[in-house]
Amino acid sequence: MSASATAQALPTEVQSTDVMISMTDVHKWYGQFHVLKNINLSVHKGERIVVCGPSGSGKSTMIRCVNRLEEHQRGKIAVDGIELTRDLKNIELVRREVGMVFQHFNLFPHLTVLENLTLAPVWVRKLPKKEAEDAAMHYLDRVRIPEQASKYPGQLSGGQQQRVAIARSLCMNPKVMLFDEPTSALDPEMIKEVLDVMIELARSGMTMICVTHEMGFARTVANRVLFMDRGEIIEQNEPEAFFNNPQSERTKLFLSQILHH
Amino acid sequence: MMDTSNVPTGPRENPELEEISPPMTVVGPVAWLRANLFSSPFNTLLTILAVLFLAWVVPPFIRWAFIDATWTFPQEVIEGVRGPNRGDCTASGACWIFIQARIGQFLFGFYPADERWRVVLVFILTFGAVTGMLIERIPFKKQNAIFLFLILPILSFWLLLGGLGLEVVSTRLWGGFMLTLVIACVGIVLALPLGILLALGRRSDLPVVHLLSVMLIEFVRGVPLITVLFMANVMLPLFLPPGTTIDPLLRILVGFTVFTAAYLAEVVRGGLQAIGRGQYEGAASLGLGYWSMMRLIILPQALRISIPAIVNTINGAFMDTTLVAVVGLYDFLNIVRTGSRDANWIGTEIDGFVFCAAIYWICCYGMSRYSISLERKLDTGHKKR
């Protein structure tokens, strides 16, 4: 796939034993519908996890629970030692440390790219404006669009917008990055530029959870690939083993559908 | 055999071809007329009817308002031999000397003539500060805002009402255009933030806040403004400890503000509903709390979308100030009407109404033009996700 051409696979062994995210016996219901069933997952510092599975399997819901855009109703989620409860203080603390990239970018259309990037550092981290702008330009450089700083999001292509969104999250110096199908809304020719940025981010040692259908990216970047179906984690393994030797029937079926279409 | 010499085979290399100007049927005044006024039989009919209507209405009005109008006082009045009256308007058109004779009262009500400079000063300061805020090129926006929203209200209050060395002018003497502006400005400036809070309250997850906002909005919107004004005038004192009196103008201001706020709340709520969930999630994922999210992300976008409706409501509120006449205040319209009931000026109702209409129209048209330019300025031109 597009990503594999650009990068050699990153090492799959994780250096750190610090647990960054831990989910224990997490359940969630939408009304009567059981969307997440007994999710147990711990993500170590520097680990890169790719979550895949058919649509409606609860992948997005699971990572949205990590920064509590969705509320879980049973079990325990802790991020960097802070447990997510109803306590708004904790929720905001966790959100500062967890960056999120959305399928539809969710940039702020009334602000310029630079303002999008400096908003949270200035208002949440209370950074001086100048410092925030310097950091913003640094990250815009990293996602390779420093020349777009003064434009509005609506003037950029989808790929550029998504790279701005990644830079916006990075400006908060997060400890974890969550990616919720970051390339699904993009035109095919723009997918690569976004994946390249994500690969580079992975190289820098960022802890990442990515919900994506880009299997090439998963092979290149992931330490671990998770397969979810009907709200459960069915199978998880290192990418090589996951793709070459899937264990469950559902995983085999899913892989055969997405790899040979 | 087919002639293929005109069929392009490779990249076209004649650059002149791209620079030909469009034919006369596409641009120019004739094309404009055809496209806009005579594009179809129905459109042509409408154009003809509109032209006939204008020909029927406009020339007589111009004759009445300008050509046949009386603009100057007769010699005796200028010399001070006697006061002017309706009889001095001998021409068949408008009697503008009525306006000239009464202009002081129309502008200031019964405000003492020697103290009117205070009103003028407040007006000039407000006008200056507002202009400074509205026009982008003028610097010192921050200082200007502090002056406009903190210093000026206190200063105006003191200048208009008096005290501390100035002669006290009771609000019962306020009237005319000045009263209209005071009610409109105070009412609208207070109603906008209140309306935004009510709109946020109505969308709040907190049941008590939600319920109170809904009750206030629906109650006030379900009642005519006249009723609200009567209630503010009569019932507000009943809720206060006996013996306390509130200024009648203050009661009216409270009623007017709450009424306008309820309508603005619904307008702002409409704008808030147009903002997609992604914006909330984007802001939340960065760690922004509720108030920062609203202030920095949601409201700027929601208010921009609502500008036409907000200005519409504000325009309506400005017109509605005329309803304070029912509780005995002499706003601009009321004082002009009262003026034309004066025995000396019987028969000047129409002149008075036309004068009022012109002033109201200038104010409202100005607001609407500004709102259009504001919309253009704030338009970053792109759909929201």
XYZ file of C-alpha atoms in Angstrom:
646
model
C 0.000 0.000 0.000
C 0.964 3.597 -0.250
C 2.847 3.819 3.006
C 5.003 0.748 2.618
C 6.765 2.223 -0.376
C 8.056 5.173 1.576
C 9.347 3.655 4.757
C 10.955 0.625 6.168
C 9.009 -1.083 8.907
C 9.765 0.347 12.320
C 10.966 -1.988 15.053
C 8.071 -3.706 16.743
C 9.546 -4.272 20.199
C 8.557 -1.634 22.738
C 11.349 -0.110 24.797
C 9.319 1.195 27.701
C 7.317 -0.662 30.269
C 5.442 2.439 31.481
C 1.750 2.025 30.874
C 0.325 5.088 29.117
C -3.260 3.962 28.614
C -4.985 1.221 30.481
C -8.523 0.068 29.824
C -9.895 -2.597 32.138
C -13.217 -4.338 31.625
C -14.629 -1.346 29.724
C -18.238 -1.602 28.598
C -20.430 0.916 26.839
C -24.039 0.902 25.749
C -25.999 3.187 23.415
C -29.406 2.669 24.964
C -29.878 -1.111 24.780
C -27.128 -1.559 22.215
C -23.919 -2.970 23.677
C -21.192 -1.145 21.685
C -18.126 -2.024 23.728
C -17.834 -5.366 25.444
C -15.171 -6.139 28.002
C -12.380 -4.098 26.470
C -9.030 -4.768 28.131
C -6.110 -2.940 26.642
C -2.929 -1.463 27.928
C -0.759 0.719 25.768
C 2.846 1.280 26.725
C 4.768 4.447 26.261
C 6.046 4.685 22.680
C 3.783 1.906 21.485
C 1.973 2.256 18.155
C -1.291 0.433 17.847
C -3.437 0.097 14.779
C -7.082 -0.804 15.297
C -8.988 -2.316 12.429
C -12.297 -4.035 11.958
C -15.549 -3.762 10.035
C -17.583 -0.574 10.309
C -19.756 -0.449 13.382
C -17.380 -2.685 15.296
C -16.723 -0.053 17.980
C -13.177 0.974 16.951
C -13.894 4.687 16.911
C -16.007 4.477 20.038
C -13.163 2.774 21.837
C -10.550 5.410 21.075
C -13.069 8.191 21.699
C -13.450 6.782 25.199
C -9.745 7.377 25.759
C -10.235 11.159 25.818
C -13.835 10.828 26.943
C -15.515 12.200 23.877
C -17.592 9.136 24.684
C -18.414 8.066 28.189
C -17.915 4.456 29.245
C -20.451 2.971 31.598
C -18.502 0.183 33.234
C -14.864 -0.555 33.863
C -11.867 1.670 34.268
C -9.873 3.848 31.868
C -6.735 5.622 32.983
C -4.420 7.766 30.884
C -0.923 8.399 32.235
C -2.193 7.476 35.682
C -5.217 9.800 35.608
C -8.484 7.934 35.814
C -11.366 9.145 33.662
C -14.454 9.710 35.765
C -17.180 12.304 35.766
C -14.656 14.720 37.248
C -14.359 17.523 34.671
C -10.908 18.503 35.972
C -9.514 15.069 35.233
C -11.180 14.974 31.836
C -9.588 18.284 30.859
C -6.220 17.152 32.233
C -6.371 13.998 30.128
C -7.470 15.879 27.021
C -4.457 18.168 27.297
C -2.168 15.148 27.129
C -4.071 13.281 24.441
C -4.094 14.661 20.915
C -6.804 13.552 18.551
C -7.050 13.641 14.779
C -10.495 13.206 13.276
C -11.797 11.829 10.023
C -13.233 15.232 9.104
C -10.280 17.268 10.463
C -12.514 19.464 12.668
C -10.359 22.516 12.091
C -11.857 25.831 13.160
C -12.960 27.483 9.909
C -13.139 31.016 11.341
C -9.476 31.008 12.350
C -6.327 30.977 10.229
C -4.096 27.926 10.251
C -1.714 29.639 12.656
C -4.566 30.655 14.956
C -5.900 27.100 14.866
C -2.512 25.932 16.054
C -1.897 28.504 18.771
C -5.402 28.604 20.254
C -5.107 25.714 22.690
C -1.495 26.375 23.752
C -2.409 29.993 24.535
C -5.762 29.408 26.233
C -5.240 25.985 27.797
C -1.491 25.831 28.414
C -1.282 29.613 29.002
C 1.773 29.920 26.792
C 2.809 33.427 25.708
C 1.524 34.132 22.203
C 4.990 34.527 20.678
C 6.171 31.217 22.085
C 3.020 29.463 20.871
C 3.506 30.896 17.394
C 7.111 29.749 17.243
C 6.061 26.259 18.267
C 3.223 26.330 15.742
C 5.609 27.255 12.932
C 7.929 24.456 14.006
C 5.124 21.905 13.730
C 3.863 23.374 10.452
C 7.389 22.834 9.175
C 7.253 19.271 10.373
C 4.028 18.603 8.479
C 5.584 20.465 5.509
C 3.131 23.317 5.046
C 4.706 26.356 6.756
C 3.684 28.534 3.792
C -0.024 28.019 4.568
C 0.143 29.579 8.048
C -1.946 32.641 7.262
C -4.594 30.898 5.180
C -7.990 29.734 6.362
C -8.677 25.982 6.540
C -11.272 26.253 3.772
C -8.573 27.402 1.369
C -6.545 24.205 1.796
C -6.878 20.768 0.244
C -8.109 17.880 2.361
C -4.620 16.470 2.797
C -3.269 19.834 3.873
C -6.146 20.300 6.302
C -5.481 16.941 7.886
C -1.798 17.785 8.252
C -2.785 21.064 9.918
C -5.018 19.060 12.249
C -2.095 16.811 13.163
C 0.105 19.847 13.773
C -2.641 21.404 15.887
C -2.668 18.393 18.162
C 1.126 18.285 18.337
C 1.254 21.916 19.450
C -0.161 20.791 22.786
C 2.840 18.480 23.249
C 0.630 15.465 23.804
C 1.873 12.237 25.310
C -0.514 10.166 23.187
C -1.993 10.706 19.748
C -5.282 9.176 18.702
C -6.131 8.932 15.013
C -9.749 8.253 14.112
C -9.728 7.166 10.455
C -7.533 10.107 9.478
C -7.413 9.266 5.778
C -10.954 8.025 5.149
C -12.300 11.390 4.027
C -9.380 12.161 1.740
C -9.052 11.897 -2.004
C -6.723 9.007 -2.894
C -3.854 11.226 -4.049
C -3.745 12.965 -0.667
C -3.616 9.902 1.532
C 0.113 9.452 1.163
C 1.077 12.934 2.350
C -0.898 12.384 5.552
C 0.441 8.885 6.144
C 3.997 10.140 5.610
C 3.510 12.669 8.374
C 2.115 9.953 10.632
C 5.036 7.651 9.892
C 7.460 10.376 10.759
C 5.574 10.980 13.971
C 5.831 7.277 14.775
C 9.592 7.421 14.227
C 9.876 10.245 16.747
C 8.625 7.842 19.432
C 5.066 9.109 19.864
C 2.575 6.793 21.522
C -0.181 6.316 18.949
C -3.482 4.544 18.517
C -4.734 4.655 14.939
C -8.066 3.481 13.693
C -7.422 3.016 10.007
C -8.024 0.790 7.027
C -4.565 1.509 5.618
C -3.058 -1.929 6.054
C 0.220 -0.879 4.492
C 0.527 1.750 7.180
C -0.297 -0.858 9.809
C 2.450 -3.153 8.551
C 5.000 -0.352 8.476
C 4.256 1.425 11.700
C 2.370 -0.711 14.186
C 3.863 -2.606 17.088
C 0.546 -4.295 17.514
C -2.547 -4.633 15.348
C -5.925 -5.014 17.010
C -8.916 -6.525 15.305
C -12.316 -5.544 16.635
C -15.720 -6.891 15.727
C -19.120 -6.287 17.334
C -17.649 -4.332 20.229
C -15.008 -6.877 21.201
C -11.284 -7.105 20.668
C -11.136 -10.397 18.783
C -7.447 -10.679 18.146
C -4.241 -8.747 18.612
C -0.750 -9.468 17.443
C 2.418 -8.078 15.897
C 1.707 -6.969 12.321
C 3.659 -9.778 10.630
C 1.867 -12.459 12.567
C -1.457 -10.681 12.371
C -1.486 -10.408 8.610
C 0.266 -13.673 7.750
C -1.276 -15.910 10.320
C -4.617 -14.639 11.591
C -6.139 -16.893 14.223
C -9.882 -16.303 14.288
C -12.314 -16.924 11.448
C -13.695 -13.382 11.658
C -10.217 -11.896 11.294
C -9.493 -14.102 8.307
C -12.766 -13.089 6.682
C -12.134 -9.386 7.317
C -8.578 -9.526 6.018
C -9.623 -11.414 2.910
C -12.255 -8.769 2.233
C -10.015 -5.738 2.594
C -6.814 -7.121 1.116
C -8.290 -8.607 -2.051
C -10.947 -6.187 -3.126
C -13.970 13.322 -47.161
C -13.950 15.014 -43.809
C -11.932 18.160 -43.381
C -9.759 17.519 -40.357
C -7.648 20.654 -40.589
C -9.656 22.350 -37.827
C -9.625 19.473 -35.435
C -6.987 20.028 -32.753
C -4.634 17.129 -32.559
C -2.166 18.160 -29.875
C -1.874 20.881 -27.267
C -3.325 24.114 -28.647
C -0.597 26.572 -29.312
C -2.385 29.714 -30.335
C -2.342 31.900 -27.210
C -4.469 34.629 -28.843
C -7.472 32.361 -28.759
C -7.694 32.588 -24.976
C -7.751 36.370 -24.859
C -10.800 37.141 -27.008
C -13.274 39.331 -25.140
C -16.816 37.982 -24.728
C -19.457 39.000 -27.301
C -21.730 41.987 -26.658
C -24.632 39.703 -25.837
C -22.837 38.668 -22.624
C -21.528 41.960 -21.228
C -22.452 45.600 -21.511
C -25.595 47.542 -20.557
C -27.816 45.990 -23.211
C -26.910 42.501 -22.087
C -27.491 43.498 -18.482
C -30.946 44.850 -19.310
C -31.849 41.757 -21.216
C -30.599 39.390 -18.524
C -32.083 41.202 -15.571
C -35.198 43.048 -16.722
C -36.477 41.339 -19.869
C -35.337 37.741 -19.571
C -38.851 36.300 -19.928
C -42.371 37.568 -20.742
C -43.248 37.456 -17.043
C -40.106 39.345 -16.087
C -40.851 41.934 -18.792
C -44.372 42.367 -17.438
C -43.012 42.879 -13.915
C -40.501 45.422 -15.193
C -43.227 47.408 -16.954
C -45.521 47.292 -13.908
C -42.724 48.403 -11.604
C -41.830 51.324 -13.864
C -45.504 52.386 -14.053
C -45.831 52.163 -10.274
C -42.732 54.290 -9.709
C -43.956 56.851 -12.267
C -47.252 57.012 -10.403
C -45.761 57.393 -6.896
C -42.402 59.109 -7.099
C -43.040 62.399 -8.946
C -46.028 63.448 -6.769
C -44.044 62.633 -3.641
C -41.068 64.669 -4.816
C -43.381 67.556 -5.653
C -44.980 67.339 -2.214
C -41.798 66.856 -0.200
C -39.481 69.251 -2.023
C -40.916 71.460 -4.756
C -44.209 72.516 -3.178
C -42.928 72.344 0.397
C -42.584 75.290 2.765
C -38.984 75.469 3.988
C -38.682 78.919 5.551
C -40.513 80.941 8.155
C -42.335 84.126 7.061
C -40.619 87.451 7.739
C -42.693 88.314 10.843
C -41.704 85.078 12.547
C -38.022 85.623 11.810
C -38.289 89.138 13.229
C -39.917 87.702 16.326
C -43.215 89.545 15.969
C -45.194 86.313 16.482
C -44.692 82.549 16.700
C -45.054 80.307 13.629
C -48.123 78.148 12.957
C -49.644 75.843 10.344
C -51.124 78.869 8.531
C -47.592 79.929 7.521
C -47.445 76.912 5.225
C -49.239 78.467 2.301
C -47.861 76.166 -0.379
C -49.689 72.911 -1.163
C -46.747 70.649 -0.184
C -45.133 69.580 3.067
C -44.932 71.961 6.010
C -41.302 71.551 7.069
C -41.319 74.667 9.240
C -43.333 72.577 11.709
C -40.290 70.372 12.138
C -37.961 73.359 12.339
C -40.084 75.065 14.965
C -40.240 71.943 17.151
C -36.899 70.292 16.422
C -35.522 70.918 19.922
C -38.428 69.107 21.502
C -38.354 66.334 18.929
C -34.715 65.648 19.712
C -34.578 66.221 23.461
C -38.159 66.012 24.781
C -38.631 68.242 27.786
C -34.952 68.195 28.706
C -34.125 71.742 29.910
C -32.771 73.789 27.005
C -29.713 74.969 28.963
C -28.696 71.380 29.765
C -29.099 69.907 26.296
C -25.376 70.180 25.605
C -24.988 67.205 27.962
C -27.117 65.044 25.708
C -25.236 66.259 22.652
C -21.935 65.468 24.361
C -23.074 61.928 25.212
C -24.243 61.453 21.654
C -20.954 62.688 20.172
C -18.875 60.507 22.529
C -20.998 57.428 21.819
C -21.033 58.047 18.101
C -17.269 58.572 18.075
C -16.532 55.458 20.107
C -18.932 53.276 18.111
C -17.496 54.525 14.828
C -14.029 53.782 16.150
C -15.099 50.234 16.910
C -16.920 49.617 13.656
C -14.319 50.907 11.238
C -11.494 48.462 10.972
C -8.698 50.870 10.049
C -8.998 52.973 13.195
C -6.447 51.797 15.792
C -6.691 51.584 19.626
C -9.530 49.053 19.514
C -8.792 47.768 23.011
C -8.730 51.186 24.702
C -11.791 52.120 22.692
C -13.656 49.038 23.884
C -12.795 49.787 27.511
C -14.033 53.346 27.034
C -17.191 52.258 25.231
C -18.255 49.471 27.575
C -16.912 50.627 30.953
C -16.303 54.365 31.102
C -18.934 55.656 28.703
C -21.977 54.068 30.407
C -21.025 55.590 33.761
C -20.150 58.928 32.172
C -23.390 58.978 30.177
C -25.429 58.060 33.217
C -23.923 60.992 35.111
C -24.187 63.443 32.222
C -27.771 62.583 31.353
C -29.175 62.242 34.845
C -27.048 64.868 36.565
C -25.865 65.085 40.161
C -22.299 65.676 41.432
C -22.280 69.313 40.348
C -24.632 68.995 37.400
C -28.277 69.931 37.621
C -30.421 66.820 38.129
C -32.717 66.140 35.163
C -35.455 63.651 36.052
C -36.096 60.918 33.503
C -39.691 62.191 33.306
C -38.295 65.101 31.292
C -36.428 62.864 28.857
C -38.081 62.416 25.522
C -37.896 62.596 21.765
C -35.168 61.019 19.711
C -32.865 61.060 22.711
C -35.229 58.793 24.663
C -35.593 56.487 21.688
C -31.814 56.172 21.411
C -31.374 55.624 25.150
C -33.961 52.845 25.245
C -32.687 51.248 22.044
C -28.977 51.409 22.938
C -29.297 50.328 26.562
C -31.854 47.660 25.694
C -29.900 46.183 22.814
C -26.482 46.362 24.473
C -27.817 44.514 27.523
C -30.110 42.189 25.570
C -27.388 40.727 23.347
C -25.265 39.172 26.120
C -28.405 38.173 28.009
C -29.816 36.587 24.868
C -26.580 34.654 24.278
C -26.644 33.366 27.859
C -30.290 32.333 27.476
C -29.494 30.536 24.229
C -26.609 28.669 25.867
C -28.862 27.946 28.843
C -31.520 26.505 26.611
C -28.992 24.122 25.099
C -27.452 23.290 28.457
C -27.358 19.753 29.850
C -28.066 21.071 33.332
C -31.813 20.556 33.846
C -32.371 23.580 36.090
C -30.544 26.013 33.813
C -32.297 24.544 30.793
C -35.744 24.735 32.362
C -35.343 28.304 33.610
C -34.085 29.482 30.206
C -36.916 27.759 28.353
C -39.516 29.148 30.740
C -38.257 32.712 30.474
C -37.873 32.609 26.692
C -41.219 30.979 26.023
C -43.074 33.148 28.496
C -41.694 36.412 27.135
C -42.126 35.357 23.524
C -45.675 34.312 24.178
C -46.691 37.784 25.316
C -46.870 41.015 23.285
C -44.276 43.682 24.070
C -47.039 46.033 25.210
C -48.012 43.521 27.868
C -44.408 43.139 28.972
C -44.094 46.916 29.223
C -47.326 47.228 31.199
C -46.208 44.437 33.470
C -42.788 45.989 33.964
C -44.490 49.267 34.757
C -47.174 47.953 37.077
C -46.038 44.598 38.383
C -42.296 45.081 38.871
C -42.887 47.399 41.886
C -45.091 44.705 43.458
C -42.156 42.288 43.673
C -40.002 44.790 45.522
C -40.182 45.654 49.198
C -42.913 48.206 49.841
C -41.752 51.780 49.884
C -39.037 51.346 47.242
C -39.782 53.170 44.032
C -38.014 52.487 40.809
C -37.611 55.020 38.101
C -40.347 54.488 35.476
C -37.770 54.577 32.677
C -35.738 51.890 34.449
C -38.805 49.626 34.650
C -39.361 50.056 30.949
C -35.700 49.357 30.215
C -35.885 46.103 32.178
C -39.000 44.983 30.311
C -37.630 45.996 26.934
C -34.278 44.298 27.552
C -35.814 41.004 28.655
C -38.205 41.023 25.705
C -35.447 41.681 23.172
C -33.170 39.142 24.865
C -35.765 36.382 24.501
C -35.986 36.945 20.764
C -32.210 37.231 20.381
C -31.842 34.001 22.356
C -33.851 32.099 19.776
C -31.899 33.667 16.935
C -28.586 32.743 18.553
C -29.869 29.241 19.295
C -30.538 28.838 15.592
C -26.928 29.785 14.901
C -25.661 27.384 17.565
C -27.603 24.523 16.008
C -25.848 25.106 12.714
C -22.444 24.327 14.245
C -21.540 20.709 13.714
C -20.578 18.291 16.458
C -17.067 18.154 15.030
C -16.338 21.684 16.180
C -17.254 20.814 19.760
C -15.195 17.639 19.594
C -12.229 19.384 18.002
C -12.256 21.999 20.750
C -12.845 19.469 23.531
C -10.052 17.197 22.312
C -7.608 20.094 22.773
C -8.591 20.412 26.419
C -10.726 23.530 26.139
C -13.322 23.899 28.883
C -16.952 24.806 28.262
C -16.603 28.583 28.440
C -13.393 28.788 26.396
C -14.932 26.493 23.820
C -18.035 28.638 23.552
C -16.204 31.934 23.527
C -13.392 31.027 21.140
C -14.852 28.397 18.836
C -18.618 28.015 18.905
C -20.036 31.507 19.444
C -17.825 33.301 16.908
C -19.124 30.939 14.243
C -22.711 30.804 15.497
C -22.951 34.586 15.783
C -21.507 35.076 12.327
C -24.170 32.851 10.843
C -26.827 34.683 12.839
C -25.785 38.225 11.885
C -28.681 38.798 9.451
C -31.217 37.508 11.954
C -29.632 39.384 14.858
C -29.680 42.646 12.931
C -33.254 41.910 11.942
C -34.199 41.492 15.598
C -32.284 44.608 16.602
C -33.981 46.600 13.837
C -37.331 45.357 15.090
C -36.408 46.245 18.657
C -35.443 49.739 17.532
C -38.895 50.165 15.977
C -40.551 48.643 19.023
C -39.216 51.448 21.206
C -42.202 53.427 19.893
C -44.437 51.186 22.004
C -43.193 52.814 25.209
C -45.741 55.511 24.360
C -48.444 53.265 25.845
C -46.981 53.685 29.317
C -46.782 57.443 28.916
C -43.217 57.998 27.729
C -42.629 60.544 24.971
C -40.358 58.731 22.571
C -39.534 60.206 19.167
C -42.720 59.158 17.362
C -44.983 60.005 20.273
C -43.552 63.490 20.724
C -43.840 64.286 17.021
C -47.466 63.149 17.025
C -48.139 65.156 20.147
C -46.530 68.162 18.463
C -48.854 67.971 15.490
C -51.861 67.941 17.834
C -50.881 71.388 19.076
C -53.596 73.920 18.196
C -51.073 75.964 16.204
C -50.085 72.988 14.083
C -53.327 71.138 13.357
C -52.958 69.363 10.023
C -49.289 68.443 10.224
C -49.662 64.742 11.074
C -48.482 63.561 7.684
C -45.496 65.870 7.696
C -44.573 64.597 11.138
C -44.963 60.939 10.154
C -42.881 61.371 7.029
C -40.158 63.066 9.059
C -40.204 60.235 11.625
C -40.197 57.593 8.930
C -37.181 59.210 7.253
C -35.187 59.277 10.497
C -36.085 55.688 11.425
C -35.280 54.571 7.909
C -31.842 56.203 7.963
C -31.001 54.480 11.259
C -32.206 51.049 10.220
C -30.788 51.199 6.719
C -27.427 52.171 8.212
C -27.557 49.161 10.536
C -28.458 46.792 7.757
C -25.705 48.077 5.456
C -23.168 47.681 8.234
C -24.340 44.164 8.927
C -23.877 43.250 5.283
C -20.342 44.596 5.238
C -19.640 42.799 8.519
C -20.874 39.526 7.063
C -18.559 39.957 4.094
C -15.628 40.776 6.315
C -16.140 37.773 8.583
C -16.771 35.385 5.745
C -13.746 33.155 5.489
C -15.689 31.739 2.589
C -15.902 28.159 3.513
C -18.250 25.535 4.650
C -18.072 24.297 8.195
C -17.395 20.709 8.973
